[in-house]
Short mmCIF file of C-alpha atoms in Angstrom, two decimals:
data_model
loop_
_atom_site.label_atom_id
_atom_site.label_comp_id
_atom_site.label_asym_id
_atom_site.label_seq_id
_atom_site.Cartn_x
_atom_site.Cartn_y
_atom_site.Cartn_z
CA UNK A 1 -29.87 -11.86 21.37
CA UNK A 2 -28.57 -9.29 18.72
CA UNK A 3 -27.54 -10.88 15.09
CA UNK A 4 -26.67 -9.30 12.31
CA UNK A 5 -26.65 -11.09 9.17
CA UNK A 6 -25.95 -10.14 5.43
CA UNK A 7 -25.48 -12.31 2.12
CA UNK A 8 -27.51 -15.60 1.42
CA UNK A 9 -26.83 -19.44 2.02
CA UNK A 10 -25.71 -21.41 -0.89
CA UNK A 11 -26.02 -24.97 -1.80
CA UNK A 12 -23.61 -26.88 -3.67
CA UNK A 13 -24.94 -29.30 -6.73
CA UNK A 14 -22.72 -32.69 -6.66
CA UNK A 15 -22.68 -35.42 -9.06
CA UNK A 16 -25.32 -38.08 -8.92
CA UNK A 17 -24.54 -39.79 -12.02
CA UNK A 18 -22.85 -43.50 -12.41
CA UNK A 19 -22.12 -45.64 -15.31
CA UNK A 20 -19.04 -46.32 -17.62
CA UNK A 21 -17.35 -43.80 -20.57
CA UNK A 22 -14.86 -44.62 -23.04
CA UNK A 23 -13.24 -41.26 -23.07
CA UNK A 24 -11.75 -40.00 -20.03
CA UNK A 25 -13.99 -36.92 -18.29
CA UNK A 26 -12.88 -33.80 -18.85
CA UNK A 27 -10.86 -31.44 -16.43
CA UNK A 28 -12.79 -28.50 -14.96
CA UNK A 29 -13.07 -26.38 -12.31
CA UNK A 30 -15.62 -26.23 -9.41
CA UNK A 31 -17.72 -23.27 -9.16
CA UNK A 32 -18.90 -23.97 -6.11
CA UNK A 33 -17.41 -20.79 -4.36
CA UNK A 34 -18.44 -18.23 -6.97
CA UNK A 35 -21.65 -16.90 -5.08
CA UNK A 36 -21.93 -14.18 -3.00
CA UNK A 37 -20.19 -14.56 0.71
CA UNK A 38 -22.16 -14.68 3.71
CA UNK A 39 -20.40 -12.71 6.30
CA UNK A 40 -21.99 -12.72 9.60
CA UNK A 41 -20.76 -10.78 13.44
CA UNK A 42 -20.75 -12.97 16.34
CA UNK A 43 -21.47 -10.68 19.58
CA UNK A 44 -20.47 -11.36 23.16
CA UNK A 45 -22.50 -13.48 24.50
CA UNK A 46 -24.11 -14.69 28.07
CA UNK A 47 -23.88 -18.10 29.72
CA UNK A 48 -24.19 -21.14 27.28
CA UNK A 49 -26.31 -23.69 29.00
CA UNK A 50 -28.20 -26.73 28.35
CA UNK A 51 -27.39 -30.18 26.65
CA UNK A 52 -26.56 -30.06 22.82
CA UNK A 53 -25.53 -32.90 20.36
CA UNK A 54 -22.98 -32.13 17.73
CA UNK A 55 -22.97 -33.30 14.38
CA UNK A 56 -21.90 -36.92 13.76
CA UNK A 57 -17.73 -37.92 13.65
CA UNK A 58 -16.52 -36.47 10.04
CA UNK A 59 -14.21 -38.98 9.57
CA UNK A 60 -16.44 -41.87 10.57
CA UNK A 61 -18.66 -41.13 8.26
CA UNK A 62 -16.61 -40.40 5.23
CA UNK A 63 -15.66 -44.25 5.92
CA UNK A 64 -19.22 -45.54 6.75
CA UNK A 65 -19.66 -43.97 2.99
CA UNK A 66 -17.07 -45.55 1.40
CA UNK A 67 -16.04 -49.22 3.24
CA UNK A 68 -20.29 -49.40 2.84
CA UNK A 69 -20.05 -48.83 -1.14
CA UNK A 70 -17.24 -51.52 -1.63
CA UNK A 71 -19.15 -54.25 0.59
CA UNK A 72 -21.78 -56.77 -0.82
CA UNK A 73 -25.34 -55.71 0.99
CA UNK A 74 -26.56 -53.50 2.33
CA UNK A 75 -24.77 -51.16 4.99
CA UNK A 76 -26.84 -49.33 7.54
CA UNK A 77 -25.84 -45.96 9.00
CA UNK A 78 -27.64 -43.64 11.63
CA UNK A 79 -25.89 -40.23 13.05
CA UNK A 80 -24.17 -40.29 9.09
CA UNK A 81 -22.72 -36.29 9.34
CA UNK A 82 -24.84 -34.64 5.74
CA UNK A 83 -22.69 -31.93 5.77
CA UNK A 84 -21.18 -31.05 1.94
CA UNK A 85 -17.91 -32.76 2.82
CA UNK A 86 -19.44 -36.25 3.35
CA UNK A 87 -22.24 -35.79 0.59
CA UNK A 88 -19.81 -34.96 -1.59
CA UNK A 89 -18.31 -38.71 -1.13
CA UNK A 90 -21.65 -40.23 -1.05
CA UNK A 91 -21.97 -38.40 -4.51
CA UNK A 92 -19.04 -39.95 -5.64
CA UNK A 93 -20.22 -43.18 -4.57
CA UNK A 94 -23.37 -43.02 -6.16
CA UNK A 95 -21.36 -41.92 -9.19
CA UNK A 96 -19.35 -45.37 -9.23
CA UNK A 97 -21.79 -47.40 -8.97
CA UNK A 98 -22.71 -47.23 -5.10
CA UNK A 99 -26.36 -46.98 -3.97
CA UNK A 100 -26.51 -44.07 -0.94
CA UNK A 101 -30.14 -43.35 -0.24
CA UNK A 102 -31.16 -41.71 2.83
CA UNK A 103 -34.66 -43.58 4.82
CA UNK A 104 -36.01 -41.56 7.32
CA UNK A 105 -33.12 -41.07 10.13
CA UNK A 106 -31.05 -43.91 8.74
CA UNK A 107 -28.23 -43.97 5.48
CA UNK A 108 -28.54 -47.09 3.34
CA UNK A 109 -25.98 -48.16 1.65
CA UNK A 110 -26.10 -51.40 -1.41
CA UNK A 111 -22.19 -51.48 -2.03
CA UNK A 112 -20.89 -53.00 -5.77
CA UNK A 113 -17.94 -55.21 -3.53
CA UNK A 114 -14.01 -54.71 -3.61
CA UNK A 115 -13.16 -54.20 -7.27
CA UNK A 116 -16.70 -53.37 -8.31
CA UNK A 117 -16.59 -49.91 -8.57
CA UNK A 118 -17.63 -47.98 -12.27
CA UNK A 119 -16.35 -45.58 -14.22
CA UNK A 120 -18.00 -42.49 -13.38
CA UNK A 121 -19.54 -40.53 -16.84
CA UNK A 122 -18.82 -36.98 -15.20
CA UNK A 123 -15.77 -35.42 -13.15
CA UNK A 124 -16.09 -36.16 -9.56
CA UNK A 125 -16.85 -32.76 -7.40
CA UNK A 126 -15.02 -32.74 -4.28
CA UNK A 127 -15.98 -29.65 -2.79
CA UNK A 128 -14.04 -28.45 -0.19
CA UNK A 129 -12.78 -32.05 1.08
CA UNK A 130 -9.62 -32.95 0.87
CA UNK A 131 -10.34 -36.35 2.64
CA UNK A 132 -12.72 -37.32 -0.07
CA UNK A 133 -10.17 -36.44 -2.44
CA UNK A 134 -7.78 -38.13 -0.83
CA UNK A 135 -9.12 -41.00 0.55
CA UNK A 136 -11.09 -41.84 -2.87
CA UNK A 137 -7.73 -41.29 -4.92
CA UNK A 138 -6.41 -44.53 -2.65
CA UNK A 139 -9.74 -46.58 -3.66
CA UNK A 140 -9.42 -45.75 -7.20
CA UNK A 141 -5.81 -46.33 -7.23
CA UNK A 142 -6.29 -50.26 -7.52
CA UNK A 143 -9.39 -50.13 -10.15
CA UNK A 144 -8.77 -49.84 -13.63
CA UNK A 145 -10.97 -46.62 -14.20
CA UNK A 146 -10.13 -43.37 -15.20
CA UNK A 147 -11.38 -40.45 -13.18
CA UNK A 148 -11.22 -36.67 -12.81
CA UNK A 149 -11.07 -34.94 -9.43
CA UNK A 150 -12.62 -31.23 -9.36
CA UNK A 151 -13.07 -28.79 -5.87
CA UNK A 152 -13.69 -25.46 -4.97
CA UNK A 153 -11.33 -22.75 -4.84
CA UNK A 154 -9.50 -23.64 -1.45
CA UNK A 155 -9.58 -27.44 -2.16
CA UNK A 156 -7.87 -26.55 -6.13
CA UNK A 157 -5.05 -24.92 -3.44
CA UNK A 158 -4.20 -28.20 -1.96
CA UNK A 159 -1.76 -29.97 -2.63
CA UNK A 160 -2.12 -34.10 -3.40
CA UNK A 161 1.40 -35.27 -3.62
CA UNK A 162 1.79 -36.76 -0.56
CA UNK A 163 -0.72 -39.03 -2.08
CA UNK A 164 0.21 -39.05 -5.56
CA UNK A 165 3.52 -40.30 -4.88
CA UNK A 166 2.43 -43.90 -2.56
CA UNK A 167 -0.40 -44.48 -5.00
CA UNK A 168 2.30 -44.11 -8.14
CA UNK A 169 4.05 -47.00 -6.68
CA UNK A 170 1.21 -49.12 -6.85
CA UNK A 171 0.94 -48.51 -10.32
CA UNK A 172 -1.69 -45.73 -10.71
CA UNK A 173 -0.87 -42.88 -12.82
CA UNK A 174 -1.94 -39.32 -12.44
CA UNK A 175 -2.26 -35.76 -14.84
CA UNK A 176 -2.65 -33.26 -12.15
CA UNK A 177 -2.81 -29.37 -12.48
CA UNK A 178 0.43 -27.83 -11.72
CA UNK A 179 1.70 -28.13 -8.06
CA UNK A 180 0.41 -31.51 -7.73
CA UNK A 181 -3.07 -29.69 -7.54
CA UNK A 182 -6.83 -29.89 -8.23
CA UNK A 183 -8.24 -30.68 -11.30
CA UNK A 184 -6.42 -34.02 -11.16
CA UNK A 185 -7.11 -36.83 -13.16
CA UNK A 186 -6.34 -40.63 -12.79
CA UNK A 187 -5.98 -43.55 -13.80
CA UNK A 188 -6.13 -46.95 -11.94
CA UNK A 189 -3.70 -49.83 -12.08
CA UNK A 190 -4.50 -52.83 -14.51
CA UNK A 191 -2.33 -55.01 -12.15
CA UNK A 192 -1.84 -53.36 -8.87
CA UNK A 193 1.36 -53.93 -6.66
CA UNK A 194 1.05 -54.51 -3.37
CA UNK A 195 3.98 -51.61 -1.35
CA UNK A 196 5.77 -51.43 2.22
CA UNK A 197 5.24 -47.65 2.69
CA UNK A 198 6.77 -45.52 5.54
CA UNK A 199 4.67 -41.57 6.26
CA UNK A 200 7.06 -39.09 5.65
CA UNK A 201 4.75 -37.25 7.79
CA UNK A 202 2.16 -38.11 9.98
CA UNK A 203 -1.09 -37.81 8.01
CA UNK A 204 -4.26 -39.97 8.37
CA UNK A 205 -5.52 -39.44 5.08
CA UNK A 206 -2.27 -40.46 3.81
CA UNK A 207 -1.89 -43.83 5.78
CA UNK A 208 -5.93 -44.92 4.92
CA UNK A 209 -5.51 -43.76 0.90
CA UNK A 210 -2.85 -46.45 0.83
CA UNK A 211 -4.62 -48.92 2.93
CA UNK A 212 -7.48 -48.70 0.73
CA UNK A 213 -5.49 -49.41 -2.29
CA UNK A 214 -4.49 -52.22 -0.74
CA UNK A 215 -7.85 -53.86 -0.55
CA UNK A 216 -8.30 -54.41 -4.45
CA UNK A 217 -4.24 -55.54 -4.68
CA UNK A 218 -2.87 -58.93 -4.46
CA UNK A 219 -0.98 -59.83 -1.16
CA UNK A 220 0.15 -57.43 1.44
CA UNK A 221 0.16 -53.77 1.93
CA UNK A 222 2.11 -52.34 4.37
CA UNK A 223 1.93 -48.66 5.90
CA UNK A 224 4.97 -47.99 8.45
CA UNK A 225 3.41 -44.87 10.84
CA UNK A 226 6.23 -43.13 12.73
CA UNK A 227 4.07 -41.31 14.43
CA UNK A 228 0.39 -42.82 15.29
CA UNK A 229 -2.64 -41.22 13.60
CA UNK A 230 -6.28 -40.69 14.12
CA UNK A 231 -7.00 -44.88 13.29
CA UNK A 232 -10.61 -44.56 12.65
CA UNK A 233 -9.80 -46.29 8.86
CA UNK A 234 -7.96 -49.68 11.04
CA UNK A 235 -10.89 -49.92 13.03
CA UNK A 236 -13.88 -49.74 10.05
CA UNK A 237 -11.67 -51.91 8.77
CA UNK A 238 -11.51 -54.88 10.96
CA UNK A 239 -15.04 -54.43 11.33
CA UNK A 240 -16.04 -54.19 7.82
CA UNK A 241 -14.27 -58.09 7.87
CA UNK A 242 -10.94 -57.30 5.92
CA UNK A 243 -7.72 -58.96 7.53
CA UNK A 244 -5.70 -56.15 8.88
CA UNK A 245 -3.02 -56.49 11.71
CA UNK A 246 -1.22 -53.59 13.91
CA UNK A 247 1.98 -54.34 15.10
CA UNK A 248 4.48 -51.92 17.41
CA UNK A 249 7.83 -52.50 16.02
CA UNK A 250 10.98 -50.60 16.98
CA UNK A 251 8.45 -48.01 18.52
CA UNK A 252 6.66 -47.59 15.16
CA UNK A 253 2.85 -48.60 14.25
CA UNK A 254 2.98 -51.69 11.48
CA UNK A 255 0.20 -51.85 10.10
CA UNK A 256 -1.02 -54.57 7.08
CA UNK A 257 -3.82 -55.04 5.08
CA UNK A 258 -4.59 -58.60 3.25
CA UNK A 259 -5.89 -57.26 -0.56
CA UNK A 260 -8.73 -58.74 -3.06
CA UNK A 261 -10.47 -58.25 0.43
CA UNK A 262 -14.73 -59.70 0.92
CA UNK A 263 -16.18 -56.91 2.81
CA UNK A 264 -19.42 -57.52 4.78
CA UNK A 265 -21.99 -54.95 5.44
CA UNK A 266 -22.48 -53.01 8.51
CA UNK A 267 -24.73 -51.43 11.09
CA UNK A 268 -23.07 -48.39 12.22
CA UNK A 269 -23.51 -45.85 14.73
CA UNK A 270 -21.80 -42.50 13.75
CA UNK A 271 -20.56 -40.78 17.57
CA UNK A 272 -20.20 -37.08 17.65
CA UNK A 273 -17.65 -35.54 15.89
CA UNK A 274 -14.64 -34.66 18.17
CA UNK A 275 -13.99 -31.74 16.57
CA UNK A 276 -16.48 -30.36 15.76
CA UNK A 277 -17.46 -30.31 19.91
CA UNK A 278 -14.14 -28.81 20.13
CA UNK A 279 -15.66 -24.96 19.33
CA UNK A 280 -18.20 -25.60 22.35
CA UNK A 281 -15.70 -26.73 25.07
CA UNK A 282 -13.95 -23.49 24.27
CA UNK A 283 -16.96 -21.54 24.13
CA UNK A 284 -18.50 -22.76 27.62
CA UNK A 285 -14.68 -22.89 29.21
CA UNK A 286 -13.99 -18.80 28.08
CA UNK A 287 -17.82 -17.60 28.85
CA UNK A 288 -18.13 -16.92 32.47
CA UNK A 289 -21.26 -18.60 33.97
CA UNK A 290 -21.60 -21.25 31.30
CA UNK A 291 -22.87 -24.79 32.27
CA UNK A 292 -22.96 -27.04 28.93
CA UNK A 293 -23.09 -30.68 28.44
CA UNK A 294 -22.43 -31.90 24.69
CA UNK A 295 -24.12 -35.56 24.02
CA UNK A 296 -22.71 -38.49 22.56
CA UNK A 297 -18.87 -37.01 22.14
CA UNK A 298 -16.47 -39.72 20.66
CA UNK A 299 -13.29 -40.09 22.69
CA UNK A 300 -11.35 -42.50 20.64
CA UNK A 301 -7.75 -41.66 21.77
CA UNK A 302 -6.05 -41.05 18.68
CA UNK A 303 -8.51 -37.99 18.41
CA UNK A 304 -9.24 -36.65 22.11
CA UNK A 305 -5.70 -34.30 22.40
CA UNK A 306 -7.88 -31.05 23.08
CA UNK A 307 -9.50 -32.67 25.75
CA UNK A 308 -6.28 -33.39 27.65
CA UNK A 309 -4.45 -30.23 26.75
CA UNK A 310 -7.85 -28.08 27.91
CA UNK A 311 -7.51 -29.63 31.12
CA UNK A 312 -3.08 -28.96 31.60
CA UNK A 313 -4.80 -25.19 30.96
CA UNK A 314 -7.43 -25.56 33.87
CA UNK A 315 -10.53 -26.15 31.91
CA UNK A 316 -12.98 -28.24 33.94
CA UNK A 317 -14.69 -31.30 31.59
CA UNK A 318 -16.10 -34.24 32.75
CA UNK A 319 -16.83 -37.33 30.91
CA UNK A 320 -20.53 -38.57 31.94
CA UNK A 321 -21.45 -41.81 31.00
CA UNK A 322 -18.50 -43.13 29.27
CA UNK A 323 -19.33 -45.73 27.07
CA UNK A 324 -18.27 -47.79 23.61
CA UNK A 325 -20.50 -47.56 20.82
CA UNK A 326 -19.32 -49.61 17.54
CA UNK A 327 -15.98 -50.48 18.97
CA UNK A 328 -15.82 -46.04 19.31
CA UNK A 329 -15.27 -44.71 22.86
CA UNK A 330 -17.84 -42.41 23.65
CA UNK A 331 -19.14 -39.58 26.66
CA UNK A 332 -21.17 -36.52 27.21
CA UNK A 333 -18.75 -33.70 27.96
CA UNK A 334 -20.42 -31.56 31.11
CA UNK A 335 -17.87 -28.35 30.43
CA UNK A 336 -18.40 -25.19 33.03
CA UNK A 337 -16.58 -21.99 32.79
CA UNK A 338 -13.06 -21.88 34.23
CA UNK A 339 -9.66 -19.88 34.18
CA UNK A 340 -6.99 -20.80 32.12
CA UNK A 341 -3.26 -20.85 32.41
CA UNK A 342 -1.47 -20.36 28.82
CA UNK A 343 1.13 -23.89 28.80
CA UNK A 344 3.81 -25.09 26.21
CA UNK A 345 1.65 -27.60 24.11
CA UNK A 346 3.31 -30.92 23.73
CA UNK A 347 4.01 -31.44 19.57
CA UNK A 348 3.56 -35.42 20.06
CA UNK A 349 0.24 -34.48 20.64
CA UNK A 350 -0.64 -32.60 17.21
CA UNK A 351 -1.57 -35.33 15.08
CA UNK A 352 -4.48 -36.30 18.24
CA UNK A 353 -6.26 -32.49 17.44
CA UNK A 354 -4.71 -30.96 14.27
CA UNK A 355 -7.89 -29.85 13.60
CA UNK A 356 -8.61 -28.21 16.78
CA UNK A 357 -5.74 -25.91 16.81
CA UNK A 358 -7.54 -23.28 15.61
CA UNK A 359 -10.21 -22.87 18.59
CA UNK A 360 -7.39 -23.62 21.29
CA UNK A 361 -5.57 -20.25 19.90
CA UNK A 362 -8.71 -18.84 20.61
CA UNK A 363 -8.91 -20.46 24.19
CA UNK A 364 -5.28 -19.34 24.46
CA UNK A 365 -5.64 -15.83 23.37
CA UNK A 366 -8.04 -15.61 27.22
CA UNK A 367 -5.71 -17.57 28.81
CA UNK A 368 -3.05 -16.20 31.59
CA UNK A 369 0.15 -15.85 30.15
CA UNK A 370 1.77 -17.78 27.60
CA UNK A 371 0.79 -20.49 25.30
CA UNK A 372 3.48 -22.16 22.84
CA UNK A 373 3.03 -24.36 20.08
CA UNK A 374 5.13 -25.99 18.14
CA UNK A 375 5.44 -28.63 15.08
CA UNK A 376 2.41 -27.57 13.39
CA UNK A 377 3.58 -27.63 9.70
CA UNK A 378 0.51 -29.70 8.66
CA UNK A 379 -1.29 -26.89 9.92
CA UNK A 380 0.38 -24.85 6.27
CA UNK A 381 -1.64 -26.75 4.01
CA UNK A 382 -5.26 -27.23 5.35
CA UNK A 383 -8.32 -25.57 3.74
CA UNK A 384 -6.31 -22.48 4.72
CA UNK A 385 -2.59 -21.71 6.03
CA UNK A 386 -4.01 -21.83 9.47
CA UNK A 387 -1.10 -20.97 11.16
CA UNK A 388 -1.10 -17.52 8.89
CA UNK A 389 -4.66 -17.34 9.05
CA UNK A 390 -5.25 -17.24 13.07
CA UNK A 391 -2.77 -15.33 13.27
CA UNK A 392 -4.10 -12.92 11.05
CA UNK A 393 -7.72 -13.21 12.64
CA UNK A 394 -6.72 -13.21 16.09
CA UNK A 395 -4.70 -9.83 15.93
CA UNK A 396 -7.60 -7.97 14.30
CA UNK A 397 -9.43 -9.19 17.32
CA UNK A 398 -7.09 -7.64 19.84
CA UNK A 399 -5.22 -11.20 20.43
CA UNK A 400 -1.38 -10.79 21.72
CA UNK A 401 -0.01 -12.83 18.91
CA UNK A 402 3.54 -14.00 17.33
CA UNK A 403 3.74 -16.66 14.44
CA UNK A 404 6.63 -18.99 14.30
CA UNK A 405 7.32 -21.52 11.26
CA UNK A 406 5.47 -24.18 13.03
CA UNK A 407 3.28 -22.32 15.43
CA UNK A 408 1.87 -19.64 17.06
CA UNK A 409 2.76 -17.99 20.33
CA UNK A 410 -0.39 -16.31 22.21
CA UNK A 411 0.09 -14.40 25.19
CA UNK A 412 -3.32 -14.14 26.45
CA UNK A 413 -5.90 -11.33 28.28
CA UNK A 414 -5.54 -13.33 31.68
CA UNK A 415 -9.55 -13.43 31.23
CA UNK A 416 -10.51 -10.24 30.21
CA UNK A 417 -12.57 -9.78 26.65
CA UNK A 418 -10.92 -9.72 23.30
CA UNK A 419 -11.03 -6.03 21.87
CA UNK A 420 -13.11 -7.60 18.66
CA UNK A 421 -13.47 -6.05 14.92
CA UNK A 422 -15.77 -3.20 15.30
CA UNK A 423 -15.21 -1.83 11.69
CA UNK A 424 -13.64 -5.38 9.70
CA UNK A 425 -14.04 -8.79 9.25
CA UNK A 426 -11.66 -11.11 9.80
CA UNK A 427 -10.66 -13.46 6.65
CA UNK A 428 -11.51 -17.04 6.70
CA UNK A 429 -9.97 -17.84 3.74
CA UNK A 430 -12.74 -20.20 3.06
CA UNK A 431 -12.45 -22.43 5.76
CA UNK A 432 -14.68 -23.83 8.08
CA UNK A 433 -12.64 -24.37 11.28
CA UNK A 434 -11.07 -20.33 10.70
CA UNK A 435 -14.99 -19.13 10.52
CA UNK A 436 -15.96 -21.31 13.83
CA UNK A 437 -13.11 -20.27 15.37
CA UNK A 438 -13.07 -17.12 14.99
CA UNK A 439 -17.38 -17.12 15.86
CA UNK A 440 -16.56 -18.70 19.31
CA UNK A 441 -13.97 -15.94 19.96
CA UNK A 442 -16.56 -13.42 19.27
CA UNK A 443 -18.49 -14.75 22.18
CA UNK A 444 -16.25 -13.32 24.43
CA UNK A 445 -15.18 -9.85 22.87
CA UNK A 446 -16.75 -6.07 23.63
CA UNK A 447 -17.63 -5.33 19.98
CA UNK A 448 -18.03 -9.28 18.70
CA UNK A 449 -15.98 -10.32 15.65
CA UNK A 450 -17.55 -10.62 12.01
CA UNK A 451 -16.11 -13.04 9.92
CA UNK A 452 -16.12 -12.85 6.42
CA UNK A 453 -18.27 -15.91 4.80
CA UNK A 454 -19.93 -18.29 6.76
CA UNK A 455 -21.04 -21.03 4.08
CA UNK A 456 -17.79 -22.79 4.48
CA UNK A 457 -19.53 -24.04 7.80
CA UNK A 458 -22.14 -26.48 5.82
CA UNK A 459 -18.77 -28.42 4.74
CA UNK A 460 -18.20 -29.77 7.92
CA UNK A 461 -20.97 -28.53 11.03
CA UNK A 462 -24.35 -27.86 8.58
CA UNK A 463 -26.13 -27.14 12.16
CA UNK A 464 -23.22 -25.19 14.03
CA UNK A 465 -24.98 -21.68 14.35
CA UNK A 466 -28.16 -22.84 15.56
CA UNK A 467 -26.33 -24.70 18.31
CA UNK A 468 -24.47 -21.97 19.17
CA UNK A 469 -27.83 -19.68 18.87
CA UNK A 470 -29.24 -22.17 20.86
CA UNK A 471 -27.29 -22.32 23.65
CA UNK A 472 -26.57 -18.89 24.28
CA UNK A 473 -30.36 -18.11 24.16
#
């Protein structure tokens, strides 16, 4: 196995400190991105093989974190994801008052209870995660404390309106940096008001930032969702003990949430993360001979899109031992090498795998023929433009590739290898799903592909190259 490998690994320092400040914190800037890159080529690569677990569901565990740290007890939480994304919330946690300690294999979490939380004494670091920021700007929105939201370069990119503008109505008021960006700061309502709230888009971080408002407001909130979302934040929910009902009205999701909510602890079970398995059903579907089964996979619905759409391309994945684990659907994934056919992706299906977009360009840049997508705008204003950036990536790989406003068009090799980037290295543009991406189409290329920093990776997949290491060896 030949890798080459240039720069250092960085860590990232969050805040561990909790109490209550008169004065607001002040607003400053993350540094978190200011050290040197670690750019790294990913070469073709022989048959992966084996069994491999993935790191634990993202999303879960951002909500294990937080629905823990407003309960009254003590929350317990094995397969908890530690990459920077969801230490960053328990950080922020831990800053509010929280206790988030880490015993052996298992999280522990004491929660303050639902309207509990502190005002932290330092400006809260998100990172590179916009659902922390997100998300956390819902629970604050309800608690009279003032608080200062900081990230790194790509997350101080990001837009938070689309949050802003619910959590207003409630009654929380915001200073952000121009743009509606990063370094934002907020204050909570004294008296929160309970809203009726329709997505102007279909966003998961939008829907559960409101939701969570609603917890620490009097009466009912209501989000109206168009379009259903990823509904990992109803489920925790309901199991965490607060009274929340999903209706289908007119074809649209209802869904309420009863607020001044008594949440019990848990014992949680994080599954795989979904998306983050998404980079090896690619890999082992476009590297001939490959035999791979991922453990432990969660296959709740509102998140298993790739898996579908794979399979309308010709990819052969089976589901082994299909099972529920904390109300989650759950398999191992046995995924073997097979030729795909390039298909018009469906757009309702988008909101089920927005994040996995970026590895299906790569499956559809070996594909035969054609793949279309369309009504990927949310795809804009991720860690990266990731329409732009896989666009960008792909062609300096070899990739036949047109962007459209929504989408890209890939008219794929029909099997044969990418041409790779013998003498450049593709841009990630700091972010994590670009550099995994754009590693797994490496695998199958003549000259590999080098990307251009891989320490965005820790945000989301801390163990990802190993893995892959691993099961290519």
């Amino acid at each position: 196995m030949d890798i080459r490998r240039t720069g250092i690994k960085s860590g990232r320092a969050l805040p561990q400190g909790m109490g209550a400040v008169k004065e607001p914190p002040p607003m400053q800037a993350s540094t978190s991105q200011q050290d040197q890159a670690s750019p790294r080529r990913f070469l073709p690569s022989g048959p992966l093989r084996g069994r491999i677990r993935v790191a634990g569901d993202k999303s879960i565990s951002h909500r294990s974190v937080m629905l823990g740290a407003l309960a009254v007890g003590e929350t317990r939480v094995t397969g908890l994801l530690e990459g920077e994304d969801v230490m960053a919330t328990a950080a922020a946690m831990r800053a509010m008052g929280a206790q988030v300690d880490k015993v052996g294999d298992e999280w522990r979490i004491h929660g303050v209870g639902v309207g509990g939380l502190l005002q932290p004494q330092t400006a809260l670091d998100m990172g590179n995660s916009g659902t922390s920021t997100r998300l956390l700007m819902g629970l604050l929105a309800s608690h009279a404390i003032t608080a200062t939201f900081t990230g790194d370069a790509s997350l101080s990119k990001r837009p938070m309106g689309r949050v802003i503008e619910p959590l207003s109505r409630i009654g929380a008021q915001f200073t952000p940096s121009p743009g509606g960006r990063l370094p934002l700061m907020m204050t909570g309502a004294n008296v929160p008001v309970p809203i009726e709230y329709r997505l102007p888009v279909a966003s998961a971080q939008v829907k559960s930032a409101v939701l969570l408002a609603g917890l620490n407001t009097a009466g009912i909130t209501t989000v109206i969702e168009p379009v259903p979302t990823r509904d990992h934040s109803e489920r925790m929910l309901r199991g965490f003990g607060a009274e929340l009902e999903v209706e289908e009205v007119g074809g649209e999701r209802v869904i309420t949430v009863r607020g001044e909510a008594d949440l019990r602890p848990q014992t949680i079970e994080v599954p795989g993360d979904p998306s983050s398995a998404a980079f090896f059903m690619v890999a082992a579907t476009i590297v001939e001979g490959s035999d791979l089964v991922i453990e432990n996979v969660g296959l709740n619905p509102t998140r298993a899109g790739l898996v579908e759409v794979l399979r309308q391309m010709g990819a052969q994945i089976e589901e082994l031992h299909r099972r529920d684990v904390g109300g989650e659907p759950v398999a191992d994934l046995r995924v073997r090498h097979a030729p795909l056919t390039g298909i018009e992706v469906d757009p309702a299906v988008a909101p089920s795998m927005i994040d996995e977009f970026p590895v299906l360009f790569v499956a559809a840049a070996l594909a035969q023929g054609r793949t279309v997508t369309r009504g990927l705008e949310e795809l804009r204003v991720k860690e990266s433009d990731r329409i732009a950036a896989m666009a960008a990536a792909l062609t300096a790989a070899g990739a036949r590739v047109e962007e459209t406003e929504d989408g890209l068009i890939v008219d794929g090799t029909g099997g044969e290898p990418l041409r790779g980037t013998s003498n450049a290295r593709v841009k990630t543009h700091l972010d994590h799903r670009i550099a995994m991406a754009m590693a797994v189409a490496g695998l199958a290329s003549k000259d590999g592909v080098e990307v251009d920093d891989t320490r965005p990776i820790a945000t989301s997949f801390p163990a990802f190259e190993p893995l892959l290491d691993g099961a290519r060896a």
